[in-house]
């Protein structure tokens, strides 16, 4: 029953509550309707509560939905208080849904959704705002209760423009989106905004905040969380939002993404990232770029910050930090102080670069870091402060990874340091364990020491007076050195006090070449350099170095103390750097300050034994004294002479061999090692001396030879063998020149072989005495070898002028200077030659007596005079030179790739020359050419000819152009011709050397008679000479043809000529006062062959044919005309008239007139026979002549027939008038034959006899001679 009453009562209460809720909901909906209908009245009554004037647009209300909806098109609020922060609020549109039940429950207006769009807020900030925080908090406490409902509402704001005014400067903040709503434990807000003119247009600030509820309202008084994401924020332009913050040392731009937890106004946790750009605080010289990822926590008395990574960049510097951890604690003054700093790795080089950009560093820090140039990595770095109030209480430790520091002041340089560093305020140490370690004391050594292993401990400490750095025993090794060492350095801070260094190093089982690195140059630069050059290798049994020195130059000096020793086996040791080293040496070197002693127990200098040699330098002497007994082959002296003895020029090409016992002593000034004084004395036992350049070998030499720097070489008497002959020689030195004088005999084949003139062996024979000398010195004209002999006992088979018998005495001198590539030879008074066969060969050859000098330009110059020259001499010399000279080259046998000697100048004078039977006198041949020009040009002159001989280039033929050429021809009498054969002008050897030659003779004279302008071409072939394109012209006559002159297998010639022209008498008259024949035109051809050359041409030896024709002329019967008639078999009419005792001179004085005259003859071994009889046709008679003429004996055998055309109408008077010479002949015949003349028209007679004694016989009559 009670239960039923309880249920009934509960139901009634529930119904009442529901009714009440419904009633209240209805009233709320009615109230909203009233508000919408009385909008103006509501705003008027609400304005005092809103502290400003309110204006709105259209308000629409829909109350009968589940959640009533409001829509306001415009809302404008303006503060009535000008000092208020919020001055104006303008919203384009507001739409909302009201949660009636929540509003009733919370007794405040709660919105299901509230959306504001296109809002604008004007807000003012003053500098006193930071002082009014308490006032604002009080004001916020009195916030109208209806705003508390907003906490339970879902709020959204789109496109809010927040206009902030600060100190008359207007700024705008665009809130792109802002949303807020209730969360499980409070209020959650998030938004996106843009700060115009502060952030780039596409950069957005995103934020989020969670506020817990305390009572009914969310508050900042308890713990809350904040998220901010900002990109490229210009802090300088947002300073007005934080007027109490000094931002002058803040970055210019900042980007960050951070999550913060804040409780009671205190930061308790933070994490995120931070990036700043162009940050240049006052303590940096250049802007900094930085990016960091961090997290941190703050407890009651402790704060921890950890940088997961941080990148710091400055120009030319970049530092990355990984896992940087910092612990802070509150000190006694309640200030945060650093307790512990830990870092995984730190790059010292990059850190040093960053520090170099810092300003306001202590005065000495910058230069110190610059000098030290630290590099490498510090790993597992830890810095701990035991006492927060005393920074000197730090304890620092780190692992060193390839750390290096440069030398600073007196401190050494170190690289590749690996180990552990431990340090506190005044003490520290490095436990060294390096694989690649480098240590250098630059004040003492030019080079540092590199090791593949280094271990030990280096510690330091300091006080107010000085710093002390030292080490225990350091173990140092590499593939060359196994050493132990230690050092200590005392460095006072007072610059006036000296820095003291003590260094001790011991070595064993090391390489002797390491002495270079462990011998300090402070012992003296010259001594140090000598030691480095002297020790060239070996195995160190034991060695030690102890140095005590002062390092500070500006402080009072400290006496230097150096102790150094080396005990070396299997060593290589050289007295001087350029000397060959003593091999397999065992020596002990001891240096005490400036006194040196080296004892060489044994060794080998090349192939020479060295025993008990020594080197000593007295204290402060700077001069070494060397003594070395040598026993061995003399060939080793070659190296000594060319190297340390400074005689490289004098004996550059000389080599010595054979056994010798030598005592060598040296005095070596360390400051001038080029001034070494040398003394050695040696006894030669069957020694040998050779020169490759001169191809000389002196053998079996015995005697005493000595050398001194002051007096040079000396050997008063040496004997030996040279070129297979015994010799006597001496050596002496005067004025820096060493003269070797030698006397002996020589076989000529040996001499020619040495002179590279083996081809002269056929020309030279015999044996002669000679005297030779060799001059050695340092000048360019040394060495110089000269050879002199009178050649008595030597026979020379050579051309005229060179030939001599064994009894003849002809002085010969040969001089060779291989260093300056010069060669000279003088032979009697016949010729002298001087050649330089270097890279630009040049020389001079003089024929006859006179001086020879080297020309300035490359090439060969030839000068000389000859009294007589003929073809035999020329051919003899040409053949001899062609055979011998190309192979005779003292130069080419010793110099590879030497160019030939082209002739660049020629000047030869010949008093008389006989060529081809012609005599030429006062001949001059001159030529000068440049090697850059391919052409050759010879000037020729003599009493008989002048002209030029030219060649454009080596591929073109020669051209001979003569202005005039005068020849003399004397026909041989038959008796003279039969006395013997004529020597041939052309030989096979001459033909092979003869070039192609184009000849042009402007005026050719024969026996002082001008025979015209001649041109022809000489074309040598393998077996004959072609004289082609013969073209001669004189007046109206021209002669053409060719000559082939064969020399192989036997000499024979062929001449082909053709003579054409007119007015023959003009030419004949120019040669003589009379003309044998006159003709308007003439055409003659000849084709002759004969045995022999051109010099063997004679009528009695000819084979071939001859033909001619002439027109309109006459033959004169006097002088040459009579002989001409006889040759052709024409009767001498004057002789005939005398025989007949009649005088017809008045009829014959005009000569024998003809209209045409022609004939053709064949020749066989000098016998001319008519092929076509000679036919002479005249106005009144025709004459025909046939037969033969033997040119061997001038014997005639001709038949002559004269036809007289007589007729019945032709009277004797008419004949006499028309052709008086024929009439005369008829008259003569008539007187002889009487009445028979009337019946005869043809006369025949036979001509026999010789040219000097012809016999004429009319056919049918007894013969009679012409004398009759």
Short mmCIF file of C-alpha atoms in Angstrom, two decimals, residues 823-1009:
data_model
loop_
_atom_site.label_atom_id
_atom_site.label_comp_id
_atom_site.label_asym_id
_atom_site.label_seq_id
_atom_site.Cartn_x
_atom_site.Cartn_y
_atom_site.Cartn_z
CA UNK A 823 134.43 20.34 -86.31
CA UNK A 824 137.38 21.82 -88.22
CA UNK A 825 139.90 20.44 -90.69
CA UNK A 826 142.83 22.16 -92.42
CA UNK A 827 144.69 20.35 -95.21
CA UNK A 828 147.92 21.92 -96.44
CA UNK A 829 147.06 25.06 -98.36
CA UNK A 830 144.41 23.39 -100.48
CA UNK A 831 141.29 23.61 -98.38
CA UNK A 832 139.95 24.33 -94.90
CA UNK A 833 136.52 23.61 -93.46
CA UNK A 834 134.71 24.61 -90.28
CA UNK A 835 131.34 23.10 -89.33
CA UNK A 836 128.88 23.42 -86.49
CA UNK A 837 126.58 20.42 -86.60
CA UNK A 838 124.19 21.42 -83.83
CA UNK A 839 120.47 21.96 -84.09
CA UNK A 840 121.07 24.68 -86.71
CA UNK A 841 123.92 23.27 -88.83
CA UNK A 842 126.19 25.85 -90.37
CA UNK A 843 129.64 25.81 -91.80
CA UNK A 844 132.16 27.19 -94.24
CA UNK A 845 134.40 25.48 -96.81
CA UNK A 846 137.30 27.42 -98.30
CA UNK A 847 139.12 26.12 -101.36
CA UNK A 848 142.68 27.31 -101.38
CA UNK A 849 144.24 29.35 -98.62
CA UNK A 850 142.46 31.83 -96.42
CA UNK A 851 140.49 32.16 -93.20
CA UNK A 852 137.36 30.16 -92.38
CA UNK A 853 134.68 31.48 -90.02
CA UNK A 854 131.31 30.18 -89.00
CA UNK A 855 128.47 32.02 -90.71
CA UNK A 856 125.76 33.54 -88.58
CA UNK A 857 122.92 31.78 -90.39
CA UNK A 858 122.37 28.03 -90.89
CA UNK A 859 123.76 26.45 -94.01
CA UNK A 860 127.09 25.94 -95.77
CA UNK A 861 129.13 28.72 -97.34
CA UNK A 862 131.76 27.86 -99.97
CA UNK A 863 134.50 30.25 -101.05
CA UNK A 864 137.71 29.80 -102.97
CA UNK A 865 139.97 30.28 -105.98
CA UNK A 866 141.20 27.82 -108.58
CA UNK A 867 143.90 28.45 -111.14
CA UNK A 868 142.74 25.81 -113.57
CA UNK A 869 139.75 23.54 -114.10
CA UNK A 870 138.77 21.22 -116.89
CA UNK A 871 136.16 18.57 -117.47
CA UNK A 872 138.47 15.78 -116.35
CA UNK A 873 139.25 17.51 -113.05
CA UNK A 874 135.63 18.42 -112.48
CA UNK A 875 134.40 14.91 -113.22
CA UNK A 876 137.17 13.41 -111.13
CA UNK A 877 136.29 15.58 -108.11
CA UNK A 878 132.56 15.16 -108.66
CA UNK A 879 132.86 11.40 -108.74
CA UNK A 880 135.13 11.34 -105.71
CA UNK A 881 132.89 13.66 -103.68
CA UNK A 882 129.72 11.86 -104.72
CA UNK A 883 131.18 8.59 -103.53
CA UNK A 884 132.91 9.69 -100.37
CA UNK A 885 131.35 12.83 -98.93
CA UNK A 886 127.81 11.52 -98.21
CA UNK A 887 129.42 8.74 -96.21
CA UNK A 888 132.15 10.86 -94.65
CA UNK A 889 130.43 12.52 -91.74
CA UNK A 890 132.25 12.80 -88.49
CA UNK A 891 129.18 14.67 -87.42
CA UNK A 892 126.43 12.26 -88.38
CA UNK A 893 128.13 9.33 -86.75
CA UNK A 894 127.98 11.10 -83.41
CA UNK A 895 124.84 13.18 -83.63
CA UNK A 896 121.54 11.54 -84.45
CA UNK A 897 118.98 13.43 -86.46
CA UNK A 898 121.42 16.15 -87.59
CA UNK A 899 120.25 17.98 -90.67
CA UNK A 900 122.25 18.16 -93.90
CA UNK A 901 124.32 21.18 -94.84
CA UNK A 902 122.49 22.98 -97.64
CA UNK A 903 124.70 25.46 -99.44
CA UNK A 904 123.51 28.99 -98.69
CA UNK A 905 126.37 30.96 -100.24
CA UNK A 906 128.84 30.19 -103.01
CA UNK A 907 131.68 32.33 -104.32
CA UNK A 908 134.17 30.56 -106.58
CA UNK A 909 136.71 32.12 -108.93
CA UNK A 910 138.52 30.11 -111.62
CA UNK A 911 141.35 31.64 -113.62
CA UNK A 912 140.95 29.26 -116.56
CA UNK A 913 138.63 26.38 -117.36
CA UNK A 914 138.46 24.11 -120.38
CA UNK A 915 135.07 22.51 -121.02
CA UNK A 916 134.00 20.59 -124.15
CA UNK A 917 137.07 21.79 -125.97
CA UNK A 918 136.29 25.42 -125.14
CA UNK A 919 138.48 27.63 -123.00
CA UNK A 920 136.84 29.99 -120.50
CA UNK A 921 138.84 32.54 -118.54
CA UNK A 922 138.22 34.67 -115.45
CA UNK A 923 135.22 32.64 -114.34
CA UNK A 924 133.11 33.74 -111.37
CA UNK A 925 130.27 31.72 -109.86
CA UNK A 926 128.22 33.32 -107.05
CA UNK A 927 125.10 32.26 -105.18
CA UNK A 928 123.30 33.33 -102.00
CA UNK A 929 120.03 31.89 -100.75
CA UNK A 930 117.76 31.83 -97.72
CA UNK A 931 116.80 28.42 -96.34
CA UNK A 932 113.22 29.66 -96.07
CA UNK A 933 113.16 30.21 -99.85
CA UNK A 934 113.07 27.13 -102.14
CA UNK A 935 114.67 28.83 -105.15
CA UNK A 936 118.36 28.85 -106.18
CA UNK A 937 120.01 31.57 -108.21
CA UNK A 938 123.60 31.40 -109.50
CA UNK A 939 125.36 34.33 -111.16
CA UNK A 940 127.79 33.20 -113.87
CA UNK A 941 130.36 35.37 -115.57
CA UNK A 942 133.53 34.93 -117.61
CA UNK A 943 135.26 36.51 -120.56
CA UNK A 944 133.30 34.19 -122.87
CA UNK A 945 129.87 33.98 -121.22
CA UNK A 946 127.56 35.74 -118.78
CA UNK A 947 124.19 34.71 -117.36
CA UNK A 948 122.30 33.05 -114.56
CA UNK A 949 121.51 29.49 -113.51
CA UNK A 950 118.25 29.18 -111.53
CA UNK A 951 115.91 26.63 -110.01
CA UNK A 952 112.52 27.64 -108.55
CA UNK A 953 112.32 24.66 -106.22
CA UNK A 954 113.73 21.18 -105.84
CA UNK A 955 110.95 19.67 -107.96
CA UNK A 956 111.51 22.03 -110.88
CA UNK A 957 114.21 21.76 -113.60
CA UNK A 958 117.19 24.06 -113.76
CA UNK A 959 117.23 27.01 -116.15
CA UNK A 960 120.42 28.39 -117.75
CA UNK A 961 119.97 31.80 -119.25
CA UNK A 962 123.06 33.27 -120.98
CA UNK A 963 123.26 36.74 -122.34
CA UNK A 964 126.10 35.67 -124.62
CA UNK A 965 128.26 32.67 -125.29
CA UNK A 966 131.36 32.79 -127.49
CA UNK A 967 132.66 29.46 -128.88
CA UNK A 968 135.70 28.69 -131.02
CA UNK A 969 135.71 25.75 -133.42
CA UNK A 970 138.88 24.64 -135.16
CA UNK A 971 138.29 21.84 -137.63
CA UNK A 972 140.75 19.02 -137.16
CA UNK A 973 143.04 18.04 -139.93
CA UNK A 974 142.63 14.49 -141.01
CA UNK A 975 146.12 13.75 -139.82
CA UNK A 976 145.24 15.15 -136.38
CA UNK A 977 141.97 13.25 -136.18
CA UNK A 978 143.67 10.00 -136.92
CA UNK A 979 146.23 10.34 -134.17
CA UNK A 980 143.86 9.04 -131.51
CA UNK A 981 140.30 8.94 -130.29
CA UNK A 982 138.74 11.94 -128.59
CA UNK A 983 137.95 11.64 -124.88
CA UNK A 984 134.15 11.55 -124.40
CA UNK A 985 132.59 14.67 -122.92
CA UNK A 986 129.66 12.77 -121.42
CA UNK A 987 130.18 9.80 -119.06
CA UNK A 988 127.72 7.56 -117.27
CA UNK A 989 128.57 9.06 -113.86
CA UNK A 990 128.16 12.58 -115.21
CA UNK A 991 124.84 11.63 -116.80
CA UNK A 992 123.54 10.29 -113.48
CA UNK A 993 124.35 13.56 -111.75
CA UNK A 994 123.13 15.81 -114.53
CA UNK A 995 119.82 17.62 -113.84
CA UNK A 996 117.18 18.63 -116.33
CA UNK A 997 118.35 21.91 -117.80
CA UNK A 998 116.53 24.45 -119.93
CA UNK A 999 119.07 26.51 -121.92
CA UNK A 1000 118.45 29.93 -123.44
CA UNK A 1001 121.39 31.65 -125.20
CA UNK A 1002 120.54 35.16 -126.30
CA UNK A 1003 123.62 35.50 -128.53
CA UNK A 1004 125.71 32.54 -129.62
CA UNK A 1005 129.00 33.26 -131.36
CA UNK A 1006 131.02 30.68 -133.21
CA UNK A 1007 134.51 31.74 -134.21
CA UNK A 1008 133.49 35.32 -133.54
CA UNK A 1009 130.50 35.01 -135.85
#
